[in-house]
XYZ file of C-alpha atoms in Angstrom:
544
model
C -72.280 137.179 -113.990
C -74.951 138.970 -116.024
C -78.466 137.839 -115.122
C -80.594 136.038 -117.693
C -83.322 138.715 -117.701
C -80.674 141.385 -118.241
C -79.146 139.489 -121.168
C -82.549 138.900 -122.761
C -83.475 142.545 -122.308
C -80.234 143.726 -123.945
C -80.743 141.526 -126.994
C -84.336 142.603 -127.514
C -83.420 146.238 -127.049
C -80.709 145.901 -129.689
C -83.366 145.226 -132.350
C -86.253 147.228 -130.862
C -84.272 150.375 -130.128
C -86.162 150.864 -126.846
C -86.286 149.133 -123.459
C -88.439 145.999 -123.931
C -89.521 146.265 -120.282
C -89.468 142.539 -119.629
C -91.930 141.413 -116.985
C -92.028 138.086 -115.198
C -94.901 136.094 -116.673
C -97.852 135.733 -114.320
C -98.734 132.185 -115.417
C -96.525 129.238 -116.488
C -98.279 128.924 -119.845
C -96.957 132.379 -120.773
C -93.341 131.233 -120.288
C -90.917 133.038 -117.992
C -91.031 136.594 -119.348
C -93.368 138.770 -121.357
C -92.804 142.034 -123.239
C -95.284 144.525 -124.702
C -92.598 146.346 -126.704
C -94.294 145.518 -130.038
C -97.496 147.238 -128.920
C -95.511 150.348 -128.045
C -93.628 150.378 -131.360
C -96.610 149.557 -133.587
C -98.201 152.997 -133.450
C -94.961 154.781 -134.339
C -94.251 152.362 -137.195
C -97.841 152.342 -138.459
C -97.916 148.552 -138.549
C -99.976 145.891 -136.734
C -98.461 144.979 -133.343
C -98.293 141.256 -134.139
C -96.358 142.034 -137.329
C -93.907 144.164 -135.336
C -93.594 141.410 -132.744
C -92.826 138.849 -135.468
C -90.088 141.078 -136.898
C -88.499 141.536 -133.481
C -88.369 137.830 -132.620
C -86.930 137.017 -136.051
C -84.206 139.654 -135.758
C -83.299 139.093 -132.096
C -80.672 136.422 -131.508
C -82.329 134.485 -128.670
C -82.060 130.854 -129.752
C -79.168 130.074 -127.409
C -81.224 131.276 -124.439
C -84.890 130.660 -125.235
C -87.267 128.264 -126.796
C -89.003 129.681 -129.886
C -90.703 132.916 -128.702
C -94.492 132.995 -128.809
C -96.597 135.935 -129.941
C -99.767 136.127 -127.915
C -102.928 138.222 -127.982
C -102.609 141.606 -129.662
C -98.818 141.356 -129.873
C -97.250 140.316 -126.577
C -93.931 138.476 -126.852
C -93.682 135.484 -124.500
C -90.223 134.096 -123.759
C -89.440 130.727 -122.201
C -85.843 130.064 -121.175
C -84.271 126.813 -122.290
C -84.127 124.491 -119.277
C -80.447 123.686 -119.821
C -79.643 127.427 -119.805
C -81.621 127.932 -116.620
C -79.996 124.891 -115.002
C -76.533 126.141 -115.916
C -77.280 129.579 -114.460
C -78.573 128.057 -111.193
C -75.507 125.802 -111.058
C -73.298 128.852 -111.475
C -74.950 130.423 -108.409
C -74.412 127.117 -106.554
C -70.688 127.062 -107.350
C -70.061 130.772 -106.732
C -69.054 131.598 -103.115
C -70.613 135.041 -103.672
C -73.848 133.519 -105.075
C -73.858 135.844 -108.070
C -73.028 139.091 -106.231
C -70.478 140.754 -108.497
C -67.903 143.227 -107.144
C -68.446 146.712 -108.514
C -65.933 149.480 -109.273
C -64.656 150.098 -105.762
C -65.654 153.247 -103.924
C -64.884 154.465 -100.439
C -68.289 154.900 -98.814
C -68.647 156.702 -95.483
C -71.867 155.905 -93.611
C -73.020 158.113 -90.721
C -75.480 156.121 -88.600
C -76.755 155.293 -85.103
C -75.408 158.453 -83.342
C -76.842 158.133 -79.802
C -76.274 160.860 -77.220
C -73.879 160.489 -74.288
C -75.576 160.150 -70.870
C -78.824 159.025 -72.502
C -80.100 155.530 -73.192
C -80.708 154.580 -76.786
C -84.384 154.813 -77.696
C -86.663 153.735 -80.520
C -85.502 156.717 -82.566
C -82.028 155.142 -82.790
C -83.421 151.758 -83.831
C -84.010 152.589 -87.483
C -80.739 154.477 -88.008
C -78.719 151.648 -86.462
C -80.470 148.778 -88.274
C -80.625 150.531 -91.663
C -77.042 151.774 -91.464
C -75.771 148.319 -90.533
C -77.643 146.736 -93.451
C -76.288 149.262 -95.950
C -72.753 148.740 -94.622
C -73.102 144.968 -95.104
C -74.529 145.301 -98.623
C -71.918 147.798 -99.809
C -69.081 145.696 -98.393
C -70.518 142.646 -100.173
C -70.341 144.650 -103.407
C -66.640 145.222 -102.843
C -66.707 148.809 -101.586
C -64.542 150.108 -98.755
C -67.059 151.094 -96.092
C -66.120 153.438 -93.247
C -68.740 153.638 -90.506
C -68.972 156.898 -88.570
C -70.881 156.817 -85.284
C -71.445 160.551 -84.770
C -72.331 160.353 -81.069
C -73.514 163.455 -79.221
C -70.597 163.958 -76.823
C -70.146 167.753 -76.745
C -72.092 170.892 -75.961
C -74.198 172.670 -73.333
C -75.495 169.546 -71.614
C -72.048 168.635 -70.326
C -71.743 171.881 -68.425
C -74.850 171.135 -66.420
C -73.981 167.434 -66.026
C -70.546 168.191 -64.570
C -71.932 170.859 -62.224
C -74.676 168.502 -61.024
C -72.088 165.785 -60.347
C -69.997 168.237 -58.312
C -73.050 169.498 -56.414
C -74.130 165.968 -55.513
C -70.536 164.785 -54.938
C -71.371 161.749 -57.068
C -69.041 158.843 -57.695
C -69.410 158.866 -61.473
C -67.699 155.505 -61.848
C -70.581 153.883 -59.946
C -73.157 155.005 -62.521
C -74.503 152.949 -65.399
C -76.140 154.482 -68.473
C -79.611 154.453 -66.893
C -78.161 156.243 -63.856
C -76.445 158.772 -66.107
C -79.772 159.488 -67.803
C -81.433 160.084 -64.431
C -78.574 162.439 -63.611
C -79.252 164.274 -66.890
C -82.901 164.759 -65.925
C -81.963 166.167 -62.517
C -79.367 168.464 -64.047
C -81.787 169.701 -66.706
C -84.488 170.444 -64.099
C -81.886 172.209 -61.948
C -80.724 174.255 -64.930
C -84.277 175.454 -65.646
C -85.118 176.242 -62.033
C -81.911 177.855 -60.716
C -80.295 180.696 -62.643
C -77.198 180.593 -60.441
C -76.715 176.928 -61.345
C -77.380 177.735 -65.000
C -74.630 180.394 -64.945
C -72.206 177.910 -63.383
C -73.144 175.334 -66.030
C -72.470 177.806 -68.841
C -69.061 178.667 -67.371
C -68.353 174.943 -67.050
C -68.958 174.541 -70.805
C -66.276 177.186 -71.422
C -63.900 175.265 -69.137
C -64.644 172.057 -71.033
C -64.030 173.686 -74.398
C -60.813 175.316 -73.190
C -59.413 171.971 -72.016
C -59.736 172.225 -68.209
C -58.383 168.876 -67.020
C -60.727 168.425 -64.016
C -63.750 169.008 -66.233
C -62.397 166.753 -68.970
C -61.807 163.949 -66.435
C -65.490 163.895 -65.477
C -66.517 164.251 -69.135
C -64.406 161.192 -70.028
C -66.076 159.175 -67.271
C -69.507 160.043 -68.699
C -68.298 158.975 -72.145
C -67.031 155.633 -70.824
C -70.324 154.902 -69.027
C -72.271 155.729 -72.172
C -70.088 153.650 -74.454
C -70.554 150.624 -72.201
C -74.317 151.034 -72.614
C -74.037 151.531 -76.367
C -71.850 148.430 -76.734
C -74.421 146.371 -74.892
C -77.163 147.582 -77.234
C -75.062 146.945 -80.355
C -74.139 143.444 -79.191
C -77.785 142.720 -78.523
C -78.801 144.043 -81.951
C -76.020 142.132 -83.689
C -74.715 145.201 -85.534
C -71.094 145.689 -86.564
C -70.293 149.037 -84.889
C -67.191 149.166 -82.670
C -65.113 151.837 -80.920
C -63.089 152.144 -84.121
C -66.185 153.664 -85.740
C -66.656 156.402 -83.136
C -66.501 159.932 -84.522
C -68.419 162.038 -82.022
C -69.049 165.760 -82.132
C -66.074 166.376 -79.836
C -63.624 165.011 -82.399
C -64.359 167.965 -84.683
C -63.888 170.650 -82.019
C -60.362 171.556 -83.105
C -61.451 171.663 -86.763
C -64.153 174.311 -86.310
C -61.845 177.367 -86.375
C -60.250 175.990 -89.568
C -63.679 175.532 -91.140
C -64.556 179.141 -90.329
C -61.237 180.435 -91.631
C -61.642 178.581 -94.941
C -65.237 179.752 -95.323
C -64.188 183.359 -94.771
C -61.118 183.094 -97.023
C -63.169 181.690 -99.900
C -65.851 184.336 -99.515
C -68.531 181.688 -98.983
C -69.393 183.035 -95.511
C -70.352 186.570 -94.514
C -71.066 188.305 -91.229
C -74.764 189.022 -90.773
C -76.083 190.630 -87.575
C -72.938 189.556 -85.748
C -73.136 185.910 -86.833
C -71.097 184.202 -89.515
C -73.514 182.751 -92.082
C -73.557 181.211 -95.537
C -76.299 182.015 -98.048
C -77.028 179.386 -100.697
C -79.524 179.584 -103.514
C -82.749 177.665 -102.949
C -82.855 178.064 -99.155
C -84.964 180.757 -97.530
C -82.609 181.193 -94.582
C -78.811 181.195 -94.340
C -76.839 178.562 -92.472
C -75.447 179.926 -89.214
C -71.891 178.650 -88.887
C -70.781 180.753 -85.897
C -73.256 182.387 -83.542
C -73.115 185.988 -82.397
C -71.636 184.876 -79.070
C -68.821 183.067 -80.867
C -70.194 179.564 -80.272
C -70.640 176.894 -82.912
C -73.761 174.856 -83.626
C -74.510 171.512 -85.250
C -74.168 172.961 -88.750
C -70.527 173.890 -88.212
C -69.776 170.414 -86.869
C -71.513 168.801 -89.847
C -69.479 170.930 -92.254
C -66.309 169.882 -90.435
C -67.411 166.250 -90.758
C -67.926 166.593 -94.529
C -64.541 168.274 -94.867
C -62.782 165.475 -92.964
C -64.676 162.636 -94.658
C -63.648 163.905 -98.074
C -60.180 165.232 -97.276
C -58.903 162.634 -94.800
C -61.081 159.545 -95.267
C -61.113 159.828 -99.072
C -64.879 159.407 -99.442
C -66.378 158.924 -102.886
C -69.864 158.619 -101.414
C -71.211 159.812 -98.042
C -74.459 158.475 -96.598
C -76.330 160.004 -93.654
C -78.837 157.554 -92.163
C -80.955 160.015 -90.206
C -84.712 160.575 -89.845
C -86.599 162.305 -92.652
C -87.293 165.344 -90.453
C -83.627 166.314 -91.014
C -83.943 166.488 -94.807
C -83.787 170.296 -94.994
C -80.772 170.413 -92.687
C -78.721 167.926 -94.686
C -79.681 169.423 -98.037
C -78.430 172.747 -96.753
C -75.249 171.213 -95.333
C -74.512 169.597 -98.711
C -75.213 172.846 -100.581
C -72.970 174.908 -98.284
C -70.228 172.249 -98.369
C -70.259 172.315 -102.186
C -70.136 176.119 -102.243
C -67.199 176.080 -99.815
C -65.319 173.429 -101.797
C -65.479 170.858 -98.989
C -67.685 168.593 -101.122
C -66.436 168.346 -104.721
C -68.818 167.318 -107.464
C -67.144 163.917 -107.821
C -68.345 162.960 -104.298
C -71.953 161.870 -103.783
C -73.616 162.978 -100.545
C -76.989 161.395 -99.769
C -79.411 161.731 -96.895
C -80.969 158.295 -96.317
C -84.087 159.527 -94.564
C -86.646 157.283 -92.911
C -90.082 157.536 -91.366
C -91.302 157.044 -87.817
C -92.032 153.878 -85.871
C -95.724 153.824 -84.971
C -97.654 151.902 -82.368
C -100.653 149.749 -83.230
C -102.806 152.835 -82.600
C -101.165 154.523 -85.591
C -99.412 157.128 -83.438
C -95.696 157.553 -82.687
C -94.534 154.567 -80.616
C -94.330 155.618 -76.974
C -94.497 154.131 -73.504
C -97.862 153.847 -71.737
C -97.213 157.097 -69.889
C -96.417 158.901 -73.149
C -92.644 158.846 -72.771
C -90.020 157.894 -75.340
C -89.723 154.119 -75.775
C -86.294 152.857 -74.699
C -84.593 150.526 -77.157
C -83.888 148.004 -74.390
C -87.569 147.937 -73.388
C -88.612 147.393 -76.995
C -86.214 144.466 -77.390
C -87.342 143.040 -74.033
C -90.930 143.059 -75.292
C -89.885 141.245 -78.471
C -87.979 138.603 -76.522
C -91.001 137.947 -74.327
C -92.690 136.600 -77.462
C -89.820 134.639 -79.038
C -86.225 133.503 -78.549
C -83.650 136.219 -79.073
C -82.555 135.339 -82.663
C -86.191 135.106 -83.766
C -87.213 138.249 -81.886
C -84.333 140.153 -83.431
C -85.235 138.886 -86.906
C -88.791 140.061 -86.322
C -87.697 143.559 -85.300
C -85.081 144.025 -88.036
C -87.152 142.622 -90.868
C -90.194 144.702 -89.936
C -87.993 147.787 -90.121
C -86.116 146.921 -93.326
C -89.002 145.406 -95.310
C -90.855 148.720 -95.494
C -89.904 151.528 -97.829
C -87.628 153.718 -95.711
C -89.525 156.945 -96.244
C -92.738 155.448 -94.878
C -93.759 155.206 -91.244
C -94.400 151.636 -90.146
C -96.459 150.010 -87.416
C -94.539 148.135 -84.742
C -96.851 145.160 -84.135
C -94.879 142.487 -82.281
C -97.655 139.896 -82.365
C -97.606 139.967 -86.167
C -93.843 140.422 -86.532
C -92.854 137.235 -84.665
C -95.110 134.971 -86.740
C -93.436 132.262 -88.841
C -96.033 132.750 -91.579
C -96.504 135.769 -93.811
C -93.998 138.440 -94.746
C -91.854 138.325 -91.586
C -88.257 137.726 -90.614
C -89.084 134.510 -88.710
C -90.804 133.165 -91.853
C -87.526 133.493 -93.772
C -85.627 131.939 -90.870
C -88.086 129.040 -90.865
C -87.578 128.540 -94.617
C -83.836 128.284 -94.043
C -84.184 125.946 -91.064
C -86.581 123.721 -92.994
C -84.047 123.379 -95.803
C -81.348 122.491 -93.292
C -83.591 119.792 -91.850
C -84.254 118.390 -95.327
C -80.551 118.264 -96.108
C -79.795 116.558 -92.774
C -82.341 113.895 -93.675
C -80.751 113.531 -97.104
C -77.364 112.999 -95.460
C -78.836 110.433 -93.061
C -80.344 108.568 -96.002
C -77.032 108.884 -97.886
C -78.824 110.595 -100.749
C -76.460 112.057 -103.329
C -76.492 115.846 -103.552
C -75.712 117.016 -107.055
C -72.775 119.338 -107.662
C -74.948 121.051 -110.261
C -78.612 121.591 -111.060
C -79.314 119.391 -114.073
C -83.050 118.662 -114.234
C -85.695 121.405 -114.332
C -88.718 119.759 -115.874
C -91.297 121.179 -113.447
C -92.460 124.833 -113.502
C -91.876 125.118 -109.723
C -88.259 124.045 -110.202
C -87.793 126.538 -113.004
C -89.278 129.389 -110.970
C -86.945 128.641 -108.077
C -83.905 128.401 -110.338
C -84.758 131.648 -112.102
C -85.156 133.455 -108.786
C -81.716 132.263 -107.689
C -80.140 134.017 -110.669
C -81.628 137.326 -109.533
C -79.872 137.469 -106.139
C -76.782 139.279 -107.400
C -78.709 141.944 -109.305
C -80.986 142.487 -106.290
C -78.021 143.131 -103.991
C -76.522 145.492 -106.572
C -79.837 147.328 -106.785
C -79.926 147.827 -103.014
C -76.368 149.156 -103.113
C -77.411 151.716 -105.714
C -80.857 152.715 -104.461
C -80.182 152.299 -100.709
C -83.565 150.596 -100.328
C -83.213 147.398 -98.228
C -86.886 146.531 -98.693
C -86.034 145.350 -102.213
C -83.801 142.628 -100.793
C -86.511 141.726 -98.270
C -89.065 141.414 -101.067
C -86.705 139.216 -103.071
C -86.049 136.860 -100.131
C -89.774 136.640 -99.373
C -90.480 135.780 -103.011
C -87.731 133.144 -102.922
C -89.148 131.595 -99.740
C -92.632 131.584 -101.281
C -91.357 129.838 -104.424
C -89.612 127.308 -102.173
C -92.911 126.525 -100.490
C -94.557 125.854 -103.874
C -91.571 123.714 -104.864
C -92.031 121.586 -101.726
C -95.679 121.004 -102.601
C -95.155 120.151 -106.265
C -91.696 118.570 -106.415
C -90.938 115.755 -103.957
C -87.250 115.811 -103.079
C -86.307 112.766 -101.017
C -89.063 110.683 -102.588
C -87.708 111.349 -106.070
C -84.914 109.218 -107.485
C -81.639 109.275 -109.344
C -80.603 112.395 -111.204
C -83.870 114.166 -110.407
C -83.269 113.798 -106.656
C -79.614 114.828 -106.937
C -80.608 117.910 -108.957
C -83.387 118.892 -106.559
C -81.056 118.540 -103.593
C -78.530 120.758 -105.401
C -81.324 123.287 -105.893
C -82.158 123.082 -102.169
C -78.523 123.647 -101.180
C -78.376 126.730 -103.418
C -81.596 128.190 -102.022
C -80.349 127.558 -98.482
C -77.081 129.361 -99.209
C -78.760 132.318 -100.902
C -81.293 132.664 -98.071
C -78.456 132.612 -95.523
C -76.433 135.175 -97.493
C -79.443 137.441 -97.934
C -80.419 137.255 -94.271
C -76.830 138.040 -93.275
C -76.945 141.190 -95.417
C -80.024 142.209 -93.434
C -78.150 141.514 -90.195
C -80.413 138.533 -89.419
C -79.245 135.139 -88.189
C -80.081 132.110 -90.354
C -80.697 129.286 -87.843
C -80.250 125.616 -88.758
C -83.115 124.620 -86.471
C -86.303 126.264 -85.232
């Protein structure tokens, strides 16, 4: 359903010829919306702004939506929606199982996110990718798109040569390791590699054996994968994200594709040999992309090109999203440019790097452990759960991440994040739980809950109803812009309007049709809050 602001804007634009730039009125006496379009047109038309405003309101067909428009000050147009129109729109949200979220022309959207490394515990650097990617997957699915998650885990390369050699040297029972033990093994192997050239040579030869399919090497490699996946699953279950084994698409899965990628690059003339390496030059980049090294090995760029090729050719992607830190912007821009030059990424397919900033400590520096090490994801979640129950702690962590503009760094301040007041996840959870409590009381008192919103005499009721009609357009906006903080801001505004409504509009102490209508409004707000929180990956508890 088209939102009321959108409909109003279209009708004004039809007579003004320009975007009326409707703004929500700041005070009830100004109505619901205000436009300064007459002031902008007056200079071009050489007429007084109030005269232009009068012409616009006379020509625009708004009577079925608004009370008589008011012209204020130098020429502002104030619009007040008819209460029956607003009530009908809120009732439509109440009756709609999707709460106003309209399916869009369906696309197949591939989202690359999370991507931890095998034999290493997930750390704070994976937090943002996992939470943001999960939110975008939920939003795009809600909009009707086919979403294919791709968990591009680091499960191939040099590190496995040294890991396997270290296991053989220590005669380790790999099956007895957990992910923390595998990470300790990685540290020992890395130190050994740096200190012992003989070991380093053996590790390099072991990589060749792995890549050539040596079964003994592959058997140990598979054990390391299984240990790592068990650790990843535990983290995903704890975070409440939707990733499963079906979404795994690690680096190793592209190994057989790399020679084909090289052959197609050479055949098309996109790649050339430069100083023994196979490279691709693209305009706008001061260095070529190295696809195959001088020693014949392949790097991350080749794997990423293979991933683009498969996501378009086999998965049928119309849009590909890479939820990876902002420090990788140059890399992905170059990958996209090379993929387009090679024909792997046709113009009809969008490819977008969803970059994000760092997580900072309260000192304003990159979040680290007390000894300066990388903060483990499990330790971070433990700290959150020391301050609140798991669903509340998780809401605090996710909302703090998603409510900030992605490109900005944000401060991880648990003491503030777990509060049930202010712009926090627990505050939204509390708003939902409070509504549930109110509706339980209504049921106990056998109060009738209206099937529709019918009475909106109070400004606080009108504000709440108008906000409800914006849920669908907000979700659509997040699907387009890939900015979850816009949904967070909407839900926070809705919860704030609910608080004002509580203060100014008694629910259970009202009577008759007014009470039934207000309870219908409460049910609708509860449902929209729950739906919005679910899109953020946050639980909406009935009690707190």
